[in-house]
PDB file of C-alpha atoms and ligand atoms in Angstrom:
ATOM      1  CA  MET R   1      15.844   1.410 -12.553  1.00 91.00           C
ATOM      2  CA  ASP R   2      13.751  -1.422 -13.999  1.00 97.00           C
ATOM      3  CA  LEU R   3      10.354  -1.279 -12.286  1.00 98.00           C
ATOM      4  CA  LYS R   4       9.509  -4.735 -13.636  1.00 98.00           C
ATOM      5  CA  LEU R   5       6.237  -3.573 -15.119  1.00 97.00           C
ATOM      6  CA  LYS R   6       6.702  -4.639 -18.729  1.00 96.00           C
ATOM      7  CA  ASN R   7       3.508  -6.347 -20.003  1.00 96.00           C
ATOM      8  CA  LYS R   8       1.995  -6.175 -16.516  1.00 98.00           C
ATOM      9  CA  LYS R   9      -1.748  -5.586 -16.133  1.00 98.00           C
ATOM     10  CA  VAL R  10      -2.633  -2.337 -14.404  1.00 98.00           C
ATOM     11  CA  LEU R  11      -5.952  -0.690 -13.470  1.00 98.00           C
ATOM     12  CA  VAL R  12      -5.895   3.004 -12.532  1.00 99.00           C
ATOM     13  CA  LEU R  13      -9.222   4.381 -11.261  1.00 98.00           C
ATOM     14  CA  ALA R  14     -10.260   8.008 -11.939  1.00 98.00           C
ATOM     15  CA  SER R  15      -7.474   8.545 -14.433  1.00 98.00           C
ATOM     16  CA  SER R  16      -8.777  10.658 -17.316  1.00 98.00           C
ATOM     17  CA  ARG R  17      -7.282  13.832 -15.809  1.00 97.00           C
ATOM     18  CA  GLY R  18      -4.926  15.068 -13.097  1.00 97.00           C
ATOM     19  CA  ILE R  19      -2.847  12.808 -10.881  1.00 98.00           C
ATOM     20  CA  GLY R  20      -4.534   9.587 -12.047  1.00 98.00           C
ATOM     21  CA  LYS R  21      -3.824  10.406 -15.695  1.00 98.00           C
ATOM     22  CA  GLU R  22      -0.128  10.983 -15.026  1.00 98.00           C
ATOM     23  CA  VAL R  23       0.096   7.744 -13.015  1.00 98.00           C
ATOM     24  CA  ALA R  24      -1.504   5.828 -15.925  1.00 98.00           C
ATOM     25  CA  ASN R  25       0.883   7.558 -18.323  1.00 97.00           C
ATOM     26  CA  LYS R  26       3.883   6.407 -16.283  1.00 97.00           C
ATOM     27  CA  TYR R  27       2.707   2.781 -16.161  1.00 97.00           C
ATOM     28  CA  ALA R  28       2.322   2.885 -19.951  1.00 96.00           C
ATOM     29  CA  GLU R  29       5.838   4.360 -20.237  1.00 95.00           C
ATOM     30  CA  GLU R  30       7.086   1.318 -18.322  1.00 95.00           C
ATOM     31  CA  GLY R  31       5.480  -0.961 -20.911  1.00 94.00           C
ATOM     32  CA  ALA R  32       2.434  -2.042 -18.853  1.00 96.00           C
ATOM     33  CA  SER R  33      -1.063  -2.567 -20.254  1.00 97.00           C
ATOM     34  CA  VAL R  34      -3.325  -0.094 -18.488  1.00 98.00           C
ATOM     35  CA  ILE R  35      -7.086   0.298 -18.102  1.00 98.00           C
ATOM     36  CA  ILE R  36      -8.033   3.903 -17.339  1.00 98.00           C
ATOM     37  CA  THR R  37     -11.407   5.071 -16.035  1.00 98.00           C
ATOM     38  CA  GLY R  38     -13.504   8.193 -15.561  1.00 98.00           C
ATOM     39  CA  ARG R  39     -17.104   9.307 -16.032  1.00 98.00           C
ATOM     40  CA  ASN R  40     -16.767  11.596 -19.030  1.00 98.00           C
ATOM     41  CA  GLU R  41     -16.332   9.309 -22.050  1.00 98.00           C
ATOM     42  CA  ASP R  42     -14.946  11.975 -24.417  1.00 98.00           C
ATOM     43  CA  VAL R  43     -12.246  13.117 -21.993  1.00 98.00           C
ATOM     44  CA  LEU R  44     -11.383   9.500 -21.148  1.00 98.00           C
ATOM     45  CA  LYS R  45     -11.012   8.454 -24.810  1.00 98.00           C
ATOM     46  CA  LYS R  46      -8.941  11.559 -25.557  1.00 97.00           C
ATOM     47  CA  THR R  47      -6.577  10.673 -22.691  1.00 97.00           C
ATOM     48  CA  ALA R  48      -6.241   7.060 -23.877  1.00 97.00           C
ATOM     49  CA  ASN R  49      -5.464   8.225 -27.439  1.00 96.00           C
ATOM     50  CA  GLU R  50      -2.958  10.784 -26.185  1.00 96.00           C
ATOM     51  CA  ILE R  51      -1.037   8.182 -24.148  1.00 96.00           C
ATOM     52  CA  ASN R  52      -1.277   5.462 -26.804  1.00 95.00           C
ATOM     53  CA  GLN R  53       0.213   7.759 -29.431  1.00 93.00           C
ATOM     54  CA  LYS R  54       3.460   8.220 -27.525  1.00 88.00           C
ATOM     55  CA  MET R  55       3.943   5.055 -25.445  1.00 77.00           C
ATOM     56  CA  ALA R  56       4.911   1.443 -25.893  1.00 66.00           C
ATOM     57  CA  GLY R  57       2.167   0.244 -23.554  1.00 65.00           C
ATOM     58  CA  GLU R  58      -1.486  -0.246 -24.356  1.00 91.00           C
ATOM     59  CA  VAL R  59      -4.080   1.970 -22.679  1.00 98.00           C
ATOM     60  CA  THR R  60      -7.756   0.990 -22.737  1.00 98.00           C
ATOM     61  CA  PRO R  61     -10.486   3.397 -21.586  1.00 98.00           C
ATOM     62  CA  TYR R  62     -13.485   2.080 -19.648  1.00 98.00           C
ATOM     63  CA  VAL R  63     -16.216   4.485 -18.503  1.00 98.00           C
ATOM     64  CA  THR R  64     -16.863   3.996 -14.785  1.00 98.00           C
ATOM     65  CA  ASP R  65     -18.406   6.045 -12.006  1.00 98.00           C
ATOM     66  CA  VAL R  66     -16.573   4.759  -8.930  1.00 98.00           C
ATOM     67  CA  THR R  67     -19.448   5.797  -6.642  1.00 98.00           C
ATOM     68  CA  LYS R  68     -21.701   3.182  -8.279  1.00 98.00           C
ATOM     69  CA  LYS R  69     -21.475  -0.446  -7.207  1.00 98.00           C
ATOM     70  CA  LYS R  70     -22.864  -1.658 -10.542  1.00 98.00           C
ATOM     71  CA  ASP R  71     -20.191   0.305 -12.425  1.00 98.00           C
ATOM     72  CA  ILE R  72     -17.431  -1.233 -10.294  1.00 98.00           C
ATOM     73  CA  ASN R  73     -18.897  -4.705 -10.915  1.00 98.00           C
ATOM     74  CA  ARG R  74     -19.014  -4.066 -14.675  1.00 98.00           C
ATOM     75  CA  LEU R  75     -15.460  -2.716 -14.634  1.00 98.00           C
ATOM     76  CA  PHE R  76     -14.052  -5.772 -12.862  1.00 98.00           C
ATOM     77  CA  GLY R  77     -15.974  -8.039 -15.274  1.00 98.00           C
ATOM     78  CA  PHE R  78     -14.148  -6.182 -18.052  1.00 98.00           C
ATOM     79  CA  VAL R  79     -10.788  -6.474 -16.242  1.00 98.00           C
ATOM     80  CA  ARG R  80     -11.239 -10.260 -16.039  1.00 98.00           C
ATOM     81  CA  GLU R  81     -12.280 -10.494 -19.672  1.00 98.00           C
ATOM     82  CA  HIS R  82      -9.537  -8.152 -20.964  1.00 97.00           C
ATOM     83  CA  PHE R  83      -6.627  -9.063 -18.671  1.00 98.00           C
ATOM     84  CA  GLY R  84      -7.614 -12.383 -17.016  1.00 97.00           C
ATOM     85  CA  ILE R  85      -5.594 -11.414 -13.924  1.00 97.00           C
ATOM     86  CA  LEU R  86      -4.462  -8.151 -12.339  1.00 98.00           C
ATOM     87  CA  ASP R  87      -0.982  -7.016 -11.268  1.00 98.00           C
ATOM     88  CA  VAL R  88      -1.665  -3.492 -10.017  1.00 99.00           C
ATOM     89  CA  LEU R  89      -4.655  -1.517  -8.751  1.00 99.00           C
ATOM     90  CA  VAL R  90      -4.323   2.222  -8.181  1.00 99.00           C
ATOM     91  CA  SER R  91      -7.411   3.257  -6.252  1.00 98.00           C
ATOM     92  CA  ASN R  92      -8.287   6.897  -6.904  1.00 98.00           C
ATOM     93  CA  ALA R  93     -11.470   8.982  -7.046  1.00 98.00           C
ATOM     94  CA  GLY R  94     -12.562  12.591  -7.273  1.00 95.00           C
ATOM     95  CA  GLY R  95     -12.204  14.544  -4.046  1.00 93.00           C
ATOM     96  CA  PRO R  96     -15.193  15.047  -1.715  1.00 94.00           C
ATOM     97  CA  PRO R  97     -16.570  18.606  -1.510  1.00 92.00           C
ATOM     98  CA  ILE R  98     -15.910  21.275   1.096  1.00 90.00           C
ATOM     99  CA  ILE R  99     -18.697  21.326   3.712  1.00 93.00           C
ATOM    100  CA  ASP R 100     -19.618  23.386   6.737  1.00 93.00           C
ATOM    101  CA  PHE R 101     -20.143  20.910   9.591  1.00 95.00           C
ATOM    102  CA  GLU R 102     -23.184  22.636  11.120  1.00 96.00           C
ATOM    103  CA  MET R 103     -24.860  23.198   7.756  1.00 96.00           C
ATOM    104  CA  SER R 104     -24.101  19.752   6.363  1.00 95.00           C
ATOM    105  CA  ASP R 105     -26.853  17.391   5.393  1.00 96.00           C
ATOM    106  CA  GLU R 106     -26.748  13.617   5.996  1.00 97.00           C
ATOM    107  CA  ALA R 107     -26.731  13.196   2.211  1.00 98.00           C
ATOM    108  CA  ASP R 108     -23.306  14.935   2.102  1.00 97.00           C
ATOM    109  CA  TRP R 109     -21.952  12.257   4.426  1.00 98.00           C
ATOM    110  CA  TYR R 110     -23.472   9.322   2.559  1.00 98.00           C
ATOM    111  CA  ASP R 111     -22.203  10.697  -0.783  1.00 98.00           C
ATOM    112  CA  ALA R 112     -18.655  10.991   0.568  1.00 98.00           C
ATOM    113  CA  PHE R 113     -18.966   7.501   2.077  1.00 98.00           C
ATOM    114  CA  GLU R 114     -19.697   6.113  -1.421  1.00 98.00           C
ATOM    115  CA  LEU R 115     -17.132   8.291  -3.233  1.00 98.00           C
ATOM    116  CA  THR R 116     -14.188   8.043  -0.891  1.00 98.00           C
ATOM    117  CA  LEU R 117     -14.604   4.938   1.254  1.00 98.00           C
ATOM    118  CA  MET R 118     -16.776   2.447  -0.633  1.00 98.00           C
ATOM    119  CA  SER R 119     -15.132   3.054  -4.037  1.00 98.00           C
ATOM    120  CA  SER R 120     -11.880   1.768  -2.524  1.00 98.00           C
ATOM    121  CA  VAL R 121     -13.489  -1.003  -0.452  1.00 98.00           C
ATOM    122  CA  ARG R 122     -15.306  -2.354  -3.519  1.00 98.00           C
ATOM    123  CA  SER R 123     -12.391  -2.080  -5.928  1.00 98.00           C
ATOM    124  CA  ILE R 124      -9.818  -3.581  -3.547  1.00 98.00           C
ATOM    125  CA  GLN R 125     -12.231  -6.391  -2.659  1.00 98.00           C
ATOM    126  CA  ARG R 126     -12.626  -7.267  -6.348  1.00 98.00           C
ATOM    127  CA  ALA R 127      -8.923  -6.820  -7.185  1.00 98.00           C
ATOM    128  CA  ILE R 128      -7.553  -9.190  -4.529  1.00 98.00           C
ATOM    129  CA  PRO R 129      -8.937 -12.461  -5.990  1.00 98.00           C
ATOM    130  CA  LEU R 130      -7.469 -11.520  -9.412  1.00 98.00           C
ATOM    131  CA  MET R 131      -4.093 -10.862  -7.748  1.00 98.00           C
ATOM    132  CA  LYS R 132      -4.244 -14.104  -5.774  1.00 98.00           C
ATOM    133  CA  GLU R 133      -4.813 -16.003  -9.009  1.00 98.00           C
ATOM    134  CA  ASN R 134      -1.847 -14.120 -10.428  1.00 98.00           C
ATOM    135  CA  GLY R 135       0.317 -15.130  -7.462  1.00 98.00           C
ATOM    136  CA  GLN R 136       1.267 -11.510  -6.698  1.00 98.00           C
ATOM    137  CA  GLY R 137      -0.011  -7.925  -6.847  1.00 99.00           C
ATOM    138  CA  ARG R 138       0.409  -4.313  -5.789  1.00 99.00           C
ATOM    139  CA  ILE R 139      -2.262  -1.895  -4.544  1.00 99.00           C
ATOM    140  CA  VAL R 140      -1.754   1.838  -4.066  1.00 99.00           C
ATOM    141  CA  TYR R 141      -4.452   4.100  -2.660  1.00 98.00           C
ATOM    142  CA  ILE R 142      -4.284   7.802  -3.578  1.00 98.00           C
ATOM    143  CA  ALA R 143      -5.382   9.674  -0.452  1.00 98.00           C
ATOM    144  CA  SER R 144      -4.439  13.191   0.677  1.00 97.00           C
ATOM    145  CA  SER R 145      -2.205  14.890   3.230  1.00 97.00           C
ATOM    146  CA  SER R 146      -5.471  15.072   5.252  1.00 95.00           C
ATOM    147  CA  ILE R 147      -4.774  11.551   6.581  1.00 96.00           C
ATOM    148  CA  LYS R 148      -1.818  12.900   8.588  1.00 96.00           C
ATOM    149  CA  GLU R 149      -2.990  16.451   9.312  1.00 96.00           C
ATOM    150  CA  PRO R 150      -6.681  17.384   8.977  1.00 96.00           C
ATOM    151  CA  ILE R 151      -7.492  20.138   6.459  1.00 92.00           C
ATOM    152  CA  SER R 152     -10.108  22.361   8.051  1.00 87.00           C
ATOM    153  CA  GLU R 153     -12.398  22.863   5.042  1.00 82.00           C
ATOM    154  CA  LEU R 154     -12.087  19.236   3.897  1.00 92.00           C
ATOM    155  CA  LEU R 155     -13.827  17.453   6.770  1.00 96.00           C
ATOM    156  CA  LEU R 156     -15.180  14.672   4.549  1.00 97.00           C
ATOM    157  CA  SER R 157     -11.718  13.958   3.151  1.00 96.00           C
ATOM    158  CA  ASN R 158     -10.172  13.910   6.650  1.00 97.00           C
ATOM    159  CA  ILE R 159     -12.681  11.345   7.844  1.00 97.00           C
ATOM    160  CA  PHE R 160     -13.303   8.928   4.997  1.00 98.00           C
ATOM    161  CA  ARG R 161      -9.738   8.814   3.681  1.00 98.00           C
ATOM    162  CA  SER R 162      -8.534   7.809   7.137  1.00 98.00           C
ATOM    163  CA  GLY R 163     -10.929   4.877   6.892  1.00 98.00           C
ATOM    164  CA  VAL R 164      -9.341   3.730   3.628  1.00 98.00           C
ATOM    165  CA  GLN R 165      -5.881   4.182   5.129  1.00 98.00           C
ATOM    166  CA  ALA R 166      -6.906   1.901   8.029  1.00 98.00           C
ATOM    167  CA  LEU R 167      -8.287  -0.605   5.524  1.00 98.00           C
ATOM    168  CA  CYS R 168      -5.001  -0.630   3.598  1.00 98.00           C
ATOM    169  CA  LYS R 169      -2.930  -1.052   6.768  1.00 98.00           C
ATOM    170  CA  SER R 170      -5.106  -3.975   7.898  1.00 98.00           C
ATOM    171  CA  LEU R 171      -5.136  -5.686   4.499  1.00 98.00           C
ATOM    172  CA  ALA R 172      -1.372  -5.230   4.040  1.00 98.00           C
ATOM    173  CA  LYS R 173      -0.840  -7.590   6.984  1.00 98.00           C
ATOM    174  CA  ASP R 174      -3.462 -10.088   5.810  1.00 98.00           C
ATOM    175  CA  TYR R 175      -2.274 -10.359   2.194  1.00 98.00           C
ATOM    176  CA  ALA R 176       1.520 -10.118   2.521  1.00 98.00           C
ATOM    177  CA  LYS R 177       1.582 -13.938   2.482  1.00 98.00           C
ATOM    178  CA  ASP R 178      -0.078 -13.787  -0.961  1.00 98.00           C
ATOM    179  CA  HIS R 179       2.683 -11.431  -2.201  1.00 98.00           C
ATOM    180  CA  ILE R 180       0.209  -8.544  -2.427  1.00 99.00           C
ATOM    181  CA  LEU R 181       1.769  -5.308  -1.144  1.00 98.00           C
ATOM    182  CA  ILE R 182      -0.574  -2.441  -0.236  1.00 99.00           C
ATOM    183  CA  ASN R 183       0.437   1.177   0.352  1.00 98.00           C
ATOM    184  CA  VAL R 184      -1.054   4.666   0.573  1.00 98.00           C
ATOM    185  CA  VAL R 185       0.233   7.853  -1.038  1.00 98.00           C
ATOM    186  CA  GLY R 186      -0.944  11.288   0.023  1.00 98.00           C
ATOM    187  CA  PRO R 187      -0.671  14.305  -2.267  1.00 98.00           C
ATOM    188  CA  GLY R 188       0.049  17.595  -0.546  1.00 97.00           C
ATOM    189  CA  LYS R 189      -0.483  20.271  -3.195  1.00 97.00           C
ATOM    190  CA  ILE R 190      -0.059  18.852  -6.688  1.00 98.00           C
ATOM    191  CA  LYS R 191      -0.881  21.219  -9.539  1.00 97.00           C
ATOM    192  CA  THR R 192      -3.979  19.772 -11.244  1.00 97.00           C
ATOM    193  CA  ASP R 193      -7.394  21.122 -12.374  1.00 93.00           C
ATOM    194  CA  ARG R 194      -8.808  20.329  -8.939  1.00 90.00           C
ATOM    195  CA  LEU R 195      -6.088  22.239  -7.096  1.00 94.00           C
ATOM    196  CA  ILE R 196      -6.500  25.268  -9.349  1.00 95.00           C
ATOM    197  CA  SER R 197     -10.282  25.283  -8.889  1.00 91.00           C
ATOM    198  CA  ILE R 198      -9.931  25.073  -5.075  1.00 88.00           C
ATOM    199  CA  ASP R 199      -7.399  27.946  -5.209  1.00 93.00           C
ATOM    200  CA  GLN R 200      -9.751  29.962  -7.400  1.00 94.00           C
ATOM    201  CA  LYS R 201     -12.613  29.567  -4.901  1.00 89.00           C
ATOM    202  CA  ASN R 202     -10.376  30.497  -1.967  1.00 90.00           C
ATOM    203  CA  ALA R 203      -8.945  33.525  -3.801  1.00 95.00           C
ATOM    204  CA  GLU R 204     -12.481  34.766  -4.526  1.00 95.00           C
ATOM    205  CA  LYS R 205     -13.541  34.122  -0.931  1.00 91.00           C
ATOM    206  CA  HIS R 206     -10.597  36.164   0.385  1.00 94.00           C
ATOM    207  CA  HIS R 207     -10.905  38.855  -2.340  1.00 97.00           C
ATOM    208  CA  VAL R 208      -7.383  38.372  -3.723  1.00 97.00           C
ATOM    209  CA  GLU R 209      -6.022  37.525  -7.177  1.00 97.00           C
ATOM    210  CA  LEU R 210      -5.503  33.810  -7.894  1.00 96.00           C
ATOM    211  CA  GLU R 211      -1.769  34.416  -8.432  1.00 96.00           C
ATOM    212  CA  THR R 212      -1.381  36.157  -5.063  1.00 97.00           C
ATOM    213  CA  TRP R 213      -3.239  33.352  -3.315  1.00 97.00           C
ATOM    214  CA  GLN R 214      -1.080  30.673  -4.968  1.00 97.00           C
ATOM    215  CA  ASP R 215       2.187  32.573  -4.308  1.00 97.00           C
ATOM    216  CA  ASN R 216       1.372  32.744  -0.597  1.00 97.00           C
ATOM    217  CA  ILE R 217       0.568  29.049  -0.385  1.00 96.00           C
ATOM    218  CA  GLN R 218       3.698  28.074  -2.295  1.00 98.00           C
ATOM    219  CA  LYS R 219       5.831  30.162   0.055  1.00 97.00           C
ATOM    220  CA  SER R 220       4.414  28.160   2.981  1.00 96.00           C
ATOM    221  CA  ILE R 221       5.633  24.854   1.477  1.00 98.00           C
ATOM    222  CA  PRO R 222       9.258  24.113   2.515  1.00 98.00           C
ATOM    223  CA  ILE R 223      10.245  23.175  -1.062  1.00 98.00           C
ATOM    224  CA  GLY R 224       8.685  26.502  -2.119  1.00 98.00           C
ATOM    225  CA  ARG R 225       6.301  25.362  -4.856  1.00 98.00           C
ATOM    226  CA  TYR R 226       3.449  23.050  -5.784  1.00 98.00           C
ATOM    227  CA  GLY R 227       4.365  19.517  -6.846  1.00 98.00           C
ATOM    228  CA  THR R 228       3.826  18.299 -10.392  1.00 98.00           C
ATOM    229  CA  PRO R 229       1.698  15.268 -11.347  1.00 98.00           C
ATOM    230  CA  ASP R 230       4.919  13.792 -12.762  1.00 98.00           C
ATOM    231  CA  GLU R 231       6.708  14.002  -9.387  1.00 98.00           C
ATOM    232  CA  PHE R 232       3.690  12.455  -7.705  1.00 98.00           C
ATOM    233  CA  ALA R 233       3.456   9.629 -10.241  1.00 98.00           C
ATOM    234  CA  ASP R 234       7.133   8.622  -9.891  1.00 98.00           C
ATOM    235  CA  ALA R 235       6.706   7.727  -6.209  1.00 98.00           C
ATOM    236  CA  THR R 236       3.293   6.127  -6.721  1.00 98.00           C
ATOM    237  CA  VAL R 237       4.410   3.899  -9.575  1.00 98.00           C
ATOM    238  CA  PHE R 238       7.497   2.750  -7.662  1.00 98.00           C
ATOM    239  CA  LEU R 239       5.325   1.607  -4.712  1.00 98.00           C
ATOM    240  CA  GLY R 240       2.920  -0.006  -7.171  1.00 98.00           C
ATOM    241  CA  SER R 241       5.602  -1.954  -9.019  1.00 98.00           C
ATOM    242  CA  TYR R 242       7.381  -5.278  -8.658  1.00 98.00           C
ATOM    243  CA  ARG R 243      10.575  -3.328  -7.992  1.00 98.00           C
ATOM    244  CA  ASN R 244       8.985  -2.675  -4.590  1.00 98.00           C
ATOM    245  CA  THR R 245       9.454  -5.964  -2.758  1.00 98.00           C
ATOM    246  CA  TYR R 246       9.514  -4.992   0.939  1.00 98.00           C
ATOM    247  CA  ILE R 247       7.367  -1.878   1.524  1.00 98.00           C
ATOM    248  CA  THR R 248       3.801  -2.629   2.568  1.00 98.00           C
ATOM    249  CA  GLY R 249       1.232  -1.105   4.929  1.00 98.00           C
ATOM    250  CA  GLN R 250       2.907   2.305   4.666  1.00 98.00           C
ATOM    251  CA  THR R 251       1.663   5.819   4.033  1.00 98.00           C
ATOM    252  CA  MET R 252       3.879   8.234   2.139  1.00 98.00           C
ATOM    253  CA  LEU R 253       3.079  11.911   1.677  1.00 98.00           C
ATOM    254  CA  ILE R 254       4.302  13.596  -1.489  1.00 98.00           C
ATOM    255  CA  ASP R 255       4.009  17.132  -0.197  1.00 98.00           C
ATOM    256  CA  GLY R 256       7.315  19.025  -0.498  1.00 98.00           C
ATOM    257  CA  GLY R 257       7.641  18.947   3.308  1.00 98.00           C
ATOM    258  CA  MET R 258       4.291  20.746   3.844  1.00 98.00           C
ATOM    259  CA  VAL R 259       2.845  18.597   6.643  1.00 97.00           C
ATOM    260  CA  ASN R 260       4.293  18.752  10.144  1.00 96.00           C
ATOM    261  CA  ALA R 261       3.221  15.278  11.277  1.00 94.00           C
ATOM    262  CA  TYR R 262       5.756  12.416  11.141  1.00 92.00           C
TER     263      TYR R 262
HETATM  264  N1  LIG X   1      -4.135  17.667  -6.523  1.00 55.13           N
HETATM  265  C1  LIG X   1      -3.879  17.746  -5.252  1.00 55.13           C
HETATM  266  O1  LIG X   1      -3.039  18.535  -4.799  1.00 55.13           O
HETATM  267  C2  LIG X   1      -4.578  16.841  -4.273  1.00 55.13           C
HETATM  268  C3  LIG X   1      -4.354  17.025  -2.901  1.00 55.13           C
HETATM  269  C4  LIG X   1      -4.973  16.174  -1.998  1.00 55.13           C
HETATM  270  C5  LIG X   1      -5.807  15.172  -2.449  1.00 55.13           C
HETATM  271  N2  LIG X   1      -6.026  15.035  -3.785  1.00 55.13           N
HETATM  272  C6  LIG X   1      -6.938  13.970  -4.195  1.00 55.13           C
HETATM  273  O2  LIG X   1      -6.387  13.179  -5.229  1.00 55.13           O
HETATM  274  C7  LIG X   1      -7.436  12.748  -6.115  1.00 55.13           C
HETATM  275  C8  LIG X   1      -7.097  13.158  -7.535  1.00 55.13           C
HETATM  276  O3  LIG X   1      -6.953  14.574  -7.544  1.00 55.13           O
HETATM  277  P1  LIG X   1      -6.675  15.407  -8.877  1.00 55.13           P
HETATM  278  O4  LIG X   1      -6.106  16.684  -8.409  1.00 55.13           O
HETATM  279  O5  LIG X   1      -5.978  14.581  -9.873  1.00 55.13           O
HETATM  280  O6  LIG X   1      -8.186  15.673  -9.374  1.00 55.13           O
HETATM  281  P2  LIG X   1      -8.748  16.089 -10.823  1.00 55.13           P
HETATM  282  O7  LIG X   1      -7.709  16.809 -11.604  1.00 55.13           O
HETATM  283  O8  LIG X   1     -10.049  16.755 -10.531  1.00 55.13           O
HETATM  284  O9  LIG X   1      -9.026  14.673 -11.537  1.00 55.13           O
HETATM  285  C9  LIG X   1      -9.985  13.821 -11.010  1.00 55.13           C
HETATM  286  C10 LIG X   1     -10.142  12.582 -11.889  1.00 55.13           C
HETATM  287  O10 LIG X   1     -11.060  11.712 -11.258  1.00 55.13           O
HETATM  288  C11 LIG X   1     -12.141  11.405 -12.145  1.00 55.13           C
HETATM  289  N3  LIG X   1     -13.343  11.230 -11.311  1.00 55.13           N
HETATM  290  C12 LIG X   1     -13.896  12.148 -10.486  1.00 55.13           C
HETATM  291  N4  LIG X   1     -14.979  11.617  -9.894  1.00 55.13           N
HETATM  292  C13 LIG X   1     -15.106  10.346 -10.372  1.00 55.13           C
HETATM  293  C14 LIG X   1     -16.047   9.300 -10.167  1.00 55.13           C
HETATM  294  N5  LIG X   1     -17.098   9.439  -9.350  1.00 55.13           N
HETATM  295  N6  LIG X   1     -15.857   8.130 -10.818  1.00 55.13           N
HETATM  296  C15 LIG X   1     -14.810   7.982 -11.656  1.00 55.13           C
HETATM  297  N7  LIG X   1     -13.895   8.917 -11.896  1.00 55.13           N
HETATM  298  C16 LIG X   1     -14.049  10.104 -11.273  1.00 55.13           C
HETATM  299  C17 LIG X   1     -12.196  12.593 -13.091  1.00 55.13           C
HETATM  300  O11 LIG X   1     -12.825  12.276 -14.322  1.00 55.13           O
HETATM  301  P3  LIG X   1     -14.435  12.501 -14.553  1.00 55.13           P
HETATM  302  O12 LIG X   1     -14.763  13.821 -13.946  1.00 55.13           O
HETATM  303  O13 LIG X   1     -14.631  12.421 -16.032  1.00 55.13           O
HETATM  304  O14 LIG X   1     -15.090  11.359 -13.853  1.00 55.13           O
HETATM  305  C18 LIG X   1     -10.718  12.874 -13.280  1.00 55.13           C
HETATM  306  O15 LIG X   1     -10.162  11.971 -14.209  1.00 55.13           O
HETATM  307  C19 LIG X   1      -8.716  13.388  -5.589  1.00 55.13           C
HETATM  308  O16 LIG X   1      -9.370  12.481  -4.733  1.00 55.13           O
HETATM  309  C20 LIG X   1      -8.222  14.568  -4.796  1.00 55.13           C
HETATM  310  O17 LIG X   1      -9.108  14.958  -3.772  1.00 55.13           O
HETATM  311  C21 LIG X   1      -5.444  15.840  -4.699  1.00 55.13           C
END
């Protein structure tokens, strides 16, 4: 299937590792030019080199902390300078921490507001004018299964990601006339560094081996295993491509059937 991404201009936020990295890798495979971002410059450059060595596309690293407004402004200045316009924005960020509601501090809430909600608000707000100039665009927000079924220890994710989902639904209606399609994808359990570190903490908390903990979780997923970043990226890149011409304002979970909600 031709995803119609050859020579298209793509920005993937938080993409030096994990899901974001694999999504960037797939866009490059399709022949797009991709800007990748992350906070750790060494890891980011290593990822760009790794992808550039095997792909036809061109991957450019740009150090950005998505929680900082000035970093987002600098990044979009670079996008304009480097690309001129923008075809695709994949809005991603690190996950907010686990908190205990009664013990939580107001700072926890403001930090998650910046990390999870405002990083998307700011990046989408800056991407849309570049897409309007381009005459078309695609936006995909990487959320979590928490937007359909709350995850008890991830209160901050449940709350702020739902806000971004509502933003995407609202904007999808407003910008369809500009040929900008906006969708949300929610990972269930995709095997990345973050997933393994959450599993490790839970295994320690429950005094079991990491392998035992992971086996039990995988048994509870109808497909019987964690998803791979590659499986996640296939669906994400389709929605964020010009092959997608009629899906907008939707949320799709990539979760192996884990969540009960429709
Ligand atoms: N994996 C799953 O099963 C799963 C499930 C539900 C939701 N999610 C969500 O999906 C997103 C990606 O997850 P993942 O598993 O790929 O995580 P990951 O393996 O920890 O990768 C996170 C990426 O985001 C970057 N990042 C983190 N904070 C950032 C910041 N403030 N500014 C810029 N870049 C930042 C990291 O690079 P630096 O550290 O160098 O900045 C890294 O490239 C997260 O929001 C996570 O909560 C994942």
